[in-house]
PDB file of C-alpha atoms in Angstrom:
ATOM      1  CA  MET A  21      -0.001   0.049   0.153  1.00  0.00           C
ATOM      2  CA  LYS A  22       1.405   3.353  -0.739  1.00  0.00           C
ATOM      3  CA  ILE A  23       1.971   5.920   1.705  1.00  0.00           C
ATOM      4  CA  HIS A  24      -0.196   8.534   0.345  1.00  0.00           C
ATOM      5  CA  HIS A  25      -3.282   6.210   0.974  1.00  0.00           C
ATOM      6  CA  ILE A  26      -2.070   5.458   4.563  1.00  0.00           C
ATOM      7  CA  LEU A  27      -1.490   9.063   5.883  1.00  0.00           C
ATOM      8  CA  PRO A  28      -5.173  10.507   4.686  1.00  0.00           C
ATOM      9  CA  ALA A  29      -6.899   7.307   6.565  1.00  0.00           C
ATOM     10  CA  LEU A  30      -4.808   7.772   9.893  1.00  0.00           C
ATOM     11  CA  ALA A  31      -5.625  11.468   9.730  1.00  0.00           C
ATOM     12  CA  ALA A  32      -9.306  10.904   9.366  1.00  0.00           C
ATOM     13  CA  ALA A  33      -9.349   8.126  12.225  1.00  0.00           C
ATOM     14  CA  PHE A  34      -7.346  10.505  14.418  1.00  0.00           C
ATOM     15  CA  MET A  35      -9.934  13.252  13.766  1.00  0.00           C
ATOM     16  CA  LEU A  36     -12.992  11.151  14.290  1.00  0.00           C
ATOM     17  CA  THR A  37     -11.352   9.996  18.031  1.00  0.00           C
ATOM     18  CA  ALA A  38      -9.846  13.065  19.110  1.00  0.00           C
ATOM     19  CA  CYS A  39     -12.454  14.763  20.675  1.00  0.00           C
ATOM     20  CA  SER A  40     -15.727  13.092  21.767  1.00  0.00           C
ATOM     21  CA  ASP A  41     -17.067  15.922  24.180  1.00  0.00           C
ATOM     22  CA  LYS A  42     -19.027  18.919  22.530  1.00  0.00           C
ATOM     23  CA  ASP A  43     -17.288  22.242  23.486  1.00  0.00           C
ATOM     24  CA  GLY A  44     -18.757  23.427  26.993  1.00  0.00           C
ATOM     25  CA  ASP A  45     -19.307  19.889  28.241  1.00  0.00           C
ATOM     26  CA  TRP A  46     -18.223  19.398  32.027  1.00  0.00           C
ATOM     27  CA  ASP A  47     -18.202  16.255  33.731  1.00  0.00           C
ATOM     28  CA  PRO A  48     -20.454  16.440  37.130  1.00  0.00           C
ATOM     29  CA  MET A  49     -18.606  16.734  40.227  1.00  0.00           C
ATOM     30  CA  LYS A  50     -17.898  13.262  42.132  1.00  0.00           C
ATOM     31  CA  TRP A  51     -17.445  13.079  45.441  1.00  0.00           C
ATOM     32  CA  GLU A  52     -15.841  10.489  47.595  1.00  0.00           C
ATOM     33  CA  LYS A  53     -18.020   8.176  49.212  1.00  0.00           C
ATOM     34  CA  ASN A  54     -19.187   9.001  52.779  1.00  0.00           C
ATOM     35  CA  SER A  55     -21.360   7.401  55.377  1.00  0.00           C
ATOM     36  CA  TYR A  56     -23.207  10.443  56.863  1.00  0.00           C
ATOM     37  CA  ALA A  57     -26.971   9.784  57.302  1.00  0.00           C
ATOM     38  CA  SER A  58     -29.218  11.263  54.875  1.00  0.00           C
ATOM     39  CA  THR A  59     -32.865  11.499  53.972  1.00  0.00           C
ATOM     40  CA  LYS A  60     -34.783  12.439  50.795  1.00  0.00           C
ATOM     41  CA  ILE A  61     -36.703  15.726  50.905  1.00  0.00           C
ATOM     42  CA  ASP A  62     -38.500  16.705  47.438  1.00  0.00           C
ATOM     43  CA  GLY A  63     -36.348  14.362  45.771  1.00  0.00           C
ATOM     44  CA  LYS A  64     -33.061  15.788  46.867  1.00  0.00           C
ATOM     45  CA  LYS A  65     -30.496  14.080  49.230  1.00  0.00           C
ATOM     46  CA  TYR A  66     -30.097  15.921  52.626  1.00  0.00           C
ATOM     47  CA  ILE A  67     -27.509  15.023  54.917  1.00  0.00           C
ATOM     48  CA  GLU A  68     -28.902  14.842  58.337  1.00  0.00           C
ATOM     49  CA  VAL A  69     -27.232  17.037  61.001  1.00  0.00           C
ATOM     50  CA  PRO A  70     -27.927  16.355  64.739  1.00  0.00           C
ATOM     51  CA  ARG A  71     -29.007  19.220  67.115  1.00  0.00           C
ATOM     52  CA  GLN A  72     -25.698  19.440  68.776  1.00  0.00           C
ATOM     53  CA  GLY A  73     -24.421  19.903  65.388  1.00  0.00           C
ATOM     54  CA  GLY A  74     -21.100  18.519  63.786  1.00  0.00           C
ATOM     55  CA  THR A  75     -18.446  18.682  61.006  1.00  0.00           C
ATOM     56  CA  TYR A  76     -18.658  17.006  57.621  1.00  0.00           C
ATOM     57  CA  THR A  77     -15.712  16.605  55.054  1.00  0.00           C
ATOM     58  CA  PHE A  78     -16.223  16.179  51.286  1.00  0.00           C
ATOM     59  CA  THR A  79     -13.464  15.563  48.817  1.00  0.00           C
ATOM     60  CA  CYS A  80     -14.254  16.152  45.184  1.00  0.00           C
ATOM     61  CA  LYS A  81     -12.322  13.201  43.134  1.00  0.00           C
ATOM     62  CA  ASN A  82     -12.316  15.044  39.505  1.00  0.00           C
ATOM     63  CA  TYR A  83     -11.800  18.740  40.045  1.00  0.00           C
ATOM     64  CA  ASP A  84      -8.763  20.118  41.864  1.00  0.00           C
ATOM     65  CA  GLY A  85     -10.170  23.397  43.152  1.00  0.00           C
ATOM     66  CA  PHE A  86     -13.897  24.967  43.451  1.00  0.00           C
ATOM     67  CA  TRP A  87     -15.448  27.661  45.278  1.00  0.00           C
ATOM     68  CA  LEU A  88     -18.748  28.836  46.913  1.00  0.00           C
ATOM     69  CA  TYR A  89     -21.273  30.482  44.708  1.00  0.00           C
ATOM     70  CA  ALA A  90     -24.274  30.571  46.954  1.00  0.00           C
ATOM     71  CA  VAL A  91     -25.802  29.511  50.178  1.00  0.00           C
ATOM     72  CA  ASN A  92     -29.432  29.615  51.317  1.00  0.00           C
ATOM     73  CA  ILE A  93     -30.125  29.031  54.605  1.00  0.00           C
ATOM     74  CA  LYS A  94     -33.836  28.246  56.136  1.00  0.00           C
ATOM     75  CA  THR A  95     -34.482  28.466  60.014  1.00  0.00           C
ATOM     76  CA  SER A  96     -37.753  27.481  61.349  1.00  0.00           C
ATOM     77  CA  GLY A  97     -38.770  27.355  64.951  1.00  0.00           C
ATOM     78  CA  TYR A  98     -39.881  29.489  67.826  1.00  0.00           C
ATOM     79  CA  GLY A  99     -43.230  30.317  65.638  1.00  0.00           C
ATOM     80  CA  PHE A 100     -41.379  31.952  62.735  1.00  0.00           C
ATOM     81  CA  THR A 101     -39.333  30.922  59.665  1.00  0.00           C
ATOM     82  CA  ILE A 102     -36.261  33.107  58.367  1.00  0.00           C
ATOM     83  CA  GLU A 103     -34.902  32.458  54.748  1.00  0.00           C
ATOM     84  CA  LYS A 104     -31.354  33.902  53.825  1.00  0.00           C
ATOM     85  CA  HIS A 105     -29.797  33.791  50.449  1.00  0.00           C
ATOM     86  CA  LEU A 106     -26.218  34.649  50.403  1.00  0.00           C
ATOM     87  CA  GLU A 107     -24.124  34.911  47.005  1.00  0.00           C
ATOM     88  CA  ASN A 108     -20.388  35.086  46.742  1.00  0.00           C
ATOM     89  CA  ASN A 109     -18.943  38.627  48.194  1.00  0.00           C
ATOM     90  CA  SER A 110     -22.259  39.910  49.428  1.00  0.00           C
ATOM     91  CA  PHE A 111     -21.978  39.193  53.051  1.00  0.00           C
ATOM     92  CA  GLY A 112     -19.131  41.309  54.013  1.00  0.00           C
ATOM     93  CA  ASN A 113     -15.911  39.973  55.928  1.00  0.00           C
ATOM     94  CA  ASP A 114     -17.759  36.484  56.989  1.00  0.00           C
ATOM     95  CA  TRP A 115     -17.900  35.418  53.392  1.00  0.00           C
ATOM     96  CA  ASN A 116     -15.395  34.933  50.433  1.00  0.00           C
ATOM     97  CA  GLU A 117     -15.278  32.410  47.732  1.00  0.00           C
ATOM     98  CA  HIS A 118     -13.310  29.804  49.931  1.00  0.00           C
ATOM     99  CA  HIS A 119     -15.244  30.604  53.452  1.00  0.00           C
ATOM    100  CA  MET A 120     -18.685  31.472  54.570  1.00  0.00           C
ATOM    101  CA  GLN A 121     -20.013  31.779  58.159  1.00  0.00           C
ATOM    102  CA  SER A 122     -23.573  32.653  59.042  1.00  0.00           C
ATOM    103  CA  ASP A 123     -26.417  30.984  61.256  1.00  0.00           C
ATOM    104  CA  GLY A 124     -24.460  28.567  62.757  1.00  0.00           C
ATOM    105  CA  CYS A 125     -22.982  27.050  59.925  1.00  0.00           C
ATOM    106  CA  THR A 126     -19.175  27.440  58.522  1.00  0.00           C
ATOM    107  CA  VAL A 127     -18.074  26.508  55.343  1.00  0.00           C
ATOM    108  CA  ASP A 128     -14.160  26.185  54.151  1.00  0.00           C
ATOM    109  CA  ILE A 129     -12.937  24.966  51.159  1.00  0.00           C
ATOM    110  CA  GLU A 130      -9.106  24.266  50.490  1.00  0.00           C
ATOM    111  CA  GLY A 131      -8.239  22.704  47.206  1.00  0.00           C
ATOM    112  CA  ASN A 132     -10.579  19.780  46.570  1.00  0.00           C
ATOM    113  CA  LYS A 133     -11.820  19.682  50.084  1.00  0.00           C
ATOM    114  CA  MET A 134     -14.699  21.188  51.625  1.00  0.00           C
ATOM    115  CA  THR A 135     -15.427  21.114  55.366  1.00  0.00           C
ATOM    116  CA  VAL A 136     -18.947  22.162  56.699  1.00  0.00           C
ATOM    117  CA  SER A 137     -19.521  22.649  60.385  1.00  0.00           C
ATOM    118  CA  PHE A 138     -22.571  23.150  62.244  1.00  0.00           C
ATOM    119  CA  ASP A 139     -23.204  24.680  65.788  1.00  0.00           C
ATOM    120  CA  TYR A 140     -25.945  23.551  68.283  1.00  0.00           C
ATOM    121  CA  THR A 141     -29.416  24.929  67.556  1.00  0.00           C
ATOM    122  CA  ASP A 142     -33.057  24.432  68.960  1.00  0.00           C
ATOM    123  CA  ALA A 143     -34.596  25.274  65.611  1.00  0.00           C
ATOM    124  CA  THR A 144     -34.753  23.233  62.448  1.00  0.00           C
ATOM    125  CA  ARG A 145     -32.499  24.632  59.824  1.00  0.00           C
ATOM    126  CA  THR A 146     -31.976  23.499  56.003  1.00  0.00           C
ATOM    127  CA  TYR A 147     -28.805  24.633  54.266  1.00  0.00           C
ATOM    128  CA  GLU A 148     -28.020  24.582  50.596  1.00  0.00           C
ATOM    129  CA  VAL A 149     -24.398  24.940  49.850  1.00  0.00           C
ATOM    130  CA  GLY A 150     -23.703  25.941  46.054  1.00  0.00           C
ATOM    131  CA  ILE A 151     -20.430  25.338  44.745  1.00  0.00           C
ATOM    132  CA  THR A 152     -18.767  25.657  41.244  1.00  0.00           C
ATOM    133  CA  GLY A 153     -15.555  25.006  39.551  1.00  0.00           C
ATOM    134  CA  GLY A 154     -16.039  27.248  36.682  1.00  0.00           C
ATOM    135  CA  ASP A 155     -18.901  26.046  34.234  1.00  0.00           C
ATOM    136  CA  ILE A 156     -19.837  23.237  36.442  1.00  0.00           C
ATOM    137  CA  PHE A 157     -21.982  23.643  39.411  1.00  0.00           C
ATOM    138  CA  ASP A 158     -23.180  21.469  42.454  1.00  0.00           C
ATOM    139  CA  THR A 159     -25.180  21.817  45.481  1.00  0.00           C
ATOM    140  CA  LEU A 160     -24.850  20.092  48.967  1.00  0.00           C
ATOM    141  CA  TYR A 161     -27.966  19.816  51.030  1.00  0.00           C
ATOM    142  CA  PHE A 162     -28.099  19.678  54.874  1.00  0.00           C
ATOM    143  CA  ILE A 163     -30.872  19.420  57.363  1.00  0.00           C
ATOM    144  CA  GLN A 164     -30.361  20.089  61.134  1.00  0.00           C
ATOM    145  CA  ASN A 165     -33.235  19.279  63.549  1.00  0.00           C
TER     146      ASN A 165
END
């Protein structure tokens, strides 16, 4: 077989296999397995946090770094409900892209690890922690009661 027949065939094979993802496709964030107790609420998996609080650590397996983009906190008890929606850089000194502290919850991100800590509460609180690695987004859900 002549070389001028082999080179176009190899080039065509390379072009067909070189890129299989569309531009802009990002793999979803994949987290190391954990054994935290959880419950389903409205089709979402909420990690159960006891009243006394606790600390939870999450490691992303396929992204080296990510940051906070939003945190939603809903507090119910004592005859009222309060909802807070915090966005990146909207909450003064207690918030930046790798740290947030509000309403009994602290979130710290370093590299591909996120630590979420909760203080004691008499109220029922739900937390939605929104994280991003650029064009990929994920949310971790917690309920404390």
